């Protein structure tokens, strides 16, 4: 495109495995600890960022993109978690 060569490296973390593993651990560990300490429902209720990863709760779709692609109703995740 526009005389530019575009290139995508599919597995860049493989070039620096220790650093990428540590970065992934640093990003995920707080969420894993919250789920372990509080249980998944309380952890998701308390943390909006963690709740953004919720797609389905109690058989109801809580993610807009999933609901739209399947043409199914969308439900509010926080309401389902607190029910």
PDB file of C-alpha atoms in Angstrom:
ATOM      1  CA  UNK A   1       0.000   0.000   0.000  1.00  0.00           C
ATOM      2  CA  UNK A   2       1.438   3.406  -0.987  1.00  0.00           C
ATOM      3  CA  UNK A   3       4.790   1.795  -1.889  1.00  0.00           C
ATOM      4  CA  UNK A   4       5.284   0.762   1.737  1.00  0.00           C
ATOM      5  CA  UNK A   5       6.044  -2.785   2.784  1.00  0.00           C
ATOM      6  CA  UNK A   6       3.854  -3.727   5.735  1.00  0.00           C
ATOM      7  CA  UNK A   7       5.047  -6.595   7.889  1.00  0.00           C
ATOM      8  CA  UNK A   8       3.509  -8.231  10.921  1.00  0.00           C
ATOM      9  CA  UNK A   9       5.500 -10.342  13.348  1.00  0.00           C
ATOM     10  CA  UNK A  10       3.044 -12.907  14.655  1.00  0.00           C
ATOM     11  CA  UNK A  11       5.052 -14.101  17.652  1.00  0.00           C
ATOM     12  CA  UNK A  12       7.104 -11.157  18.859  1.00  0.00           C
ATOM     13  CA  UNK A  13       6.988 -12.297  22.521  1.00  0.00           C
ATOM     14  CA  UNK A  14       8.876 -15.416  21.410  1.00  0.00           C
ATOM     15  CA  UNK A  15      11.898 -13.211  20.712  1.00  0.00           C
ATOM     16  CA  UNK A  16      12.102 -12.233  24.391  1.00  0.00           C
ATOM     17  CA  UNK A  17      10.383 -15.074  26.255  1.00  0.00           C
ATOM     18  CA  UNK A  18      11.476 -14.238  29.808  1.00  0.00           C
ATOM     19  CA  UNK A  19      10.590 -10.559  29.525  1.00  0.00           C
ATOM     20  CA  UNK A  20       7.251 -11.269  27.874  1.00  0.00           C
ATOM     21  CA  UNK A  21       6.388 -13.910  30.489  1.00  0.00           C
ATOM     22  CA  UNK A  22       7.161 -11.443  33.281  1.00  0.00           C
ATOM     23  CA  UNK A  23       5.096  -8.731  31.599  1.00  0.00           C
ATOM     24  CA  UNK A  24       2.146 -11.102  31.189  1.00  0.00           C
ATOM     25  CA  UNK A  25       2.472 -12.171  34.823  1.00  0.00           C
ATOM     26  CA  UNK A  26       2.536  -8.547  35.993  1.00  0.00           C
ATOM     27  CA  UNK A  27      -0.577  -7.757  33.956  1.00  0.00           C
ATOM     28  CA  UNK A  28      -2.614 -10.828  34.936  1.00  0.00           C
ATOM     29  CA  UNK A  29      -1.578 -11.517  38.548  1.00  0.00           C
ATOM     30  CA  UNK A  30      -3.661  -8.769  40.213  1.00  0.00           C
ATOM     31  CA  UNK A  31      -6.806 -10.100  38.517  1.00  0.00           C
ATOM     32  CA  UNK A  32      -6.003 -13.713  39.389  1.00  0.00           C
ATOM     33  CA  UNK A  33      -5.390 -12.764  43.023  1.00  0.00           C
ATOM     34  CA  UNK A  34      -8.648 -10.815  43.204  1.00  0.00           C
ATOM     35  CA  UNK A  35     -10.576 -13.805  41.845  1.00  0.00           C
ATOM     36  CA  UNK A  36      -8.777 -16.163  44.246  1.00  0.00           C
ATOM     37  CA  UNK A  37      -9.352 -13.896  47.259  1.00  0.00           C
ATOM     38  CA  UNK A  38     -12.933 -12.782  46.592  1.00  0.00           C
ATOM     39  CA  UNK A  39     -14.386 -15.380  44.236  1.00  0.00           C
ATOM     40  CA  UNK A  40     -15.157 -14.599  40.609  1.00  0.00           C
ATOM     41  CA  UNK A  41     -18.517 -12.889  41.150  1.00  0.00           C
ATOM     42  CA  UNK A  42     -17.314 -10.472  43.835  1.00  0.00           C
ATOM     43  CA  UNK A  43     -14.072  -9.783  41.963  1.00  0.00           C
ATOM     44  CA  UNK A  44     -15.961  -8.883  38.792  1.00  0.00           C
ATOM     45  CA  UNK A  45     -18.541  -6.844  40.716  1.00  0.00           C
ATOM     46  CA  UNK A  46     -15.761  -4.805  42.342  1.00  0.00           C
ATOM     47  CA  UNK A  47     -13.576  -4.235  39.266  1.00  0.00           C
ATOM     48  CA  UNK A  48     -14.889  -2.638  36.076  1.00  0.00           C
ATOM     49  CA  UNK A  49     -11.733  -3.560  34.141  1.00  0.00           C
ATOM     50  CA  UNK A  50     -12.042  -7.225  35.059  1.00  0.00           C
ATOM     51  CA  UNK A  51     -15.770  -7.117  34.277  1.00  0.00           C
ATOM     52  CA  UNK A  52     -14.987  -5.977  30.716  1.00  0.00           C
ATOM     53  CA  UNK A  53     -13.766  -9.520  30.068  1.00  0.00           C
ATOM     54  CA  UNK A  54     -17.136 -11.017  30.986  1.00  0.00           C
ATOM     55  CA  UNK A  55     -18.970 -12.343  27.924  1.00  0.00           C
ATOM     56  CA  UNK A  56     -21.685 -14.539  29.414  1.00  0.00           C
ATOM     57  CA  UNK A  57     -23.146 -14.725  32.923  1.00  0.00           C
ATOM     58  CA  UNK A  58     -25.870 -17.163  33.907  1.00  0.00           C
ATOM     59  CA  UNK A  59     -26.464 -18.019  30.264  1.00  0.00           C
ATOM     60  CA  UNK A  60     -27.047 -14.368  29.314  1.00  0.00           C
ATOM     61  CA  UNK A  61     -24.753 -12.392  27.018  1.00  0.00           C
ATOM     62  CA  UNK A  62     -23.033  -9.430  28.668  1.00  0.00           C
ATOM     63  CA  UNK A  63     -20.707  -8.332  25.856  1.00  0.00           C
ATOM     64  CA  UNK A  64     -22.072  -6.036  23.163  1.00  0.00           C
ATOM     65  CA  UNK A  65     -20.014  -7.461  20.326  1.00  0.00           C
ATOM     66  CA  UNK A  66     -21.020 -11.024  21.129  1.00  0.00           C
ATOM     67  CA  UNK A  67     -24.712 -10.113  21.421  1.00  0.00           C
ATOM     68  CA  UNK A  68     -24.610  -8.176  18.156  1.00  0.00           C
ATOM     69  CA  UNK A  69     -22.824 -10.901  16.216  1.00  0.00           C
ATOM     70  CA  UNK A  70     -25.291 -13.535  17.412  1.00  0.00           C
ATOM     71  CA  UNK A  71     -28.305 -11.212  17.168  1.00  0.00           C
ATOM     72  CA  UNK A  72     -29.234 -11.999  20.770  1.00  0.00           C
ATOM     73  CA  UNK A  73     -30.244  -9.688  23.620  1.00  0.00           C
ATOM     74  CA  UNK A  74     -27.596  -7.922  25.669  1.00  0.00           C
ATOM     75  CA  UNK A  75     -27.737  -7.898  29.467  1.00  0.00           C
ATOM     76  CA  UNK A  76     -25.890  -5.695  31.959  1.00  0.00           C
ATOM     77  CA  UNK A  77     -23.146  -7.794  33.545  1.00  0.00           C
ATOM     78  CA  UNK A  78     -23.080  -5.933  36.850  1.00  0.00           C
ATOM     79  CA  UNK A  79     -26.821  -6.447  37.341  1.00  0.00           C
ATOM     80  CA  UNK A  80     -26.475 -10.174  36.668  1.00  0.00           C
ATOM     81  CA  UNK A  81     -23.532 -10.455  39.050  1.00  0.00           C
ATOM     82  CA  UNK A  82     -25.439  -8.777  41.848  1.00  0.00           C
ATOM     83  CA  UNK A  83     -28.678 -10.734  41.284  1.00  0.00           C
TER      84      UNK A  83
END
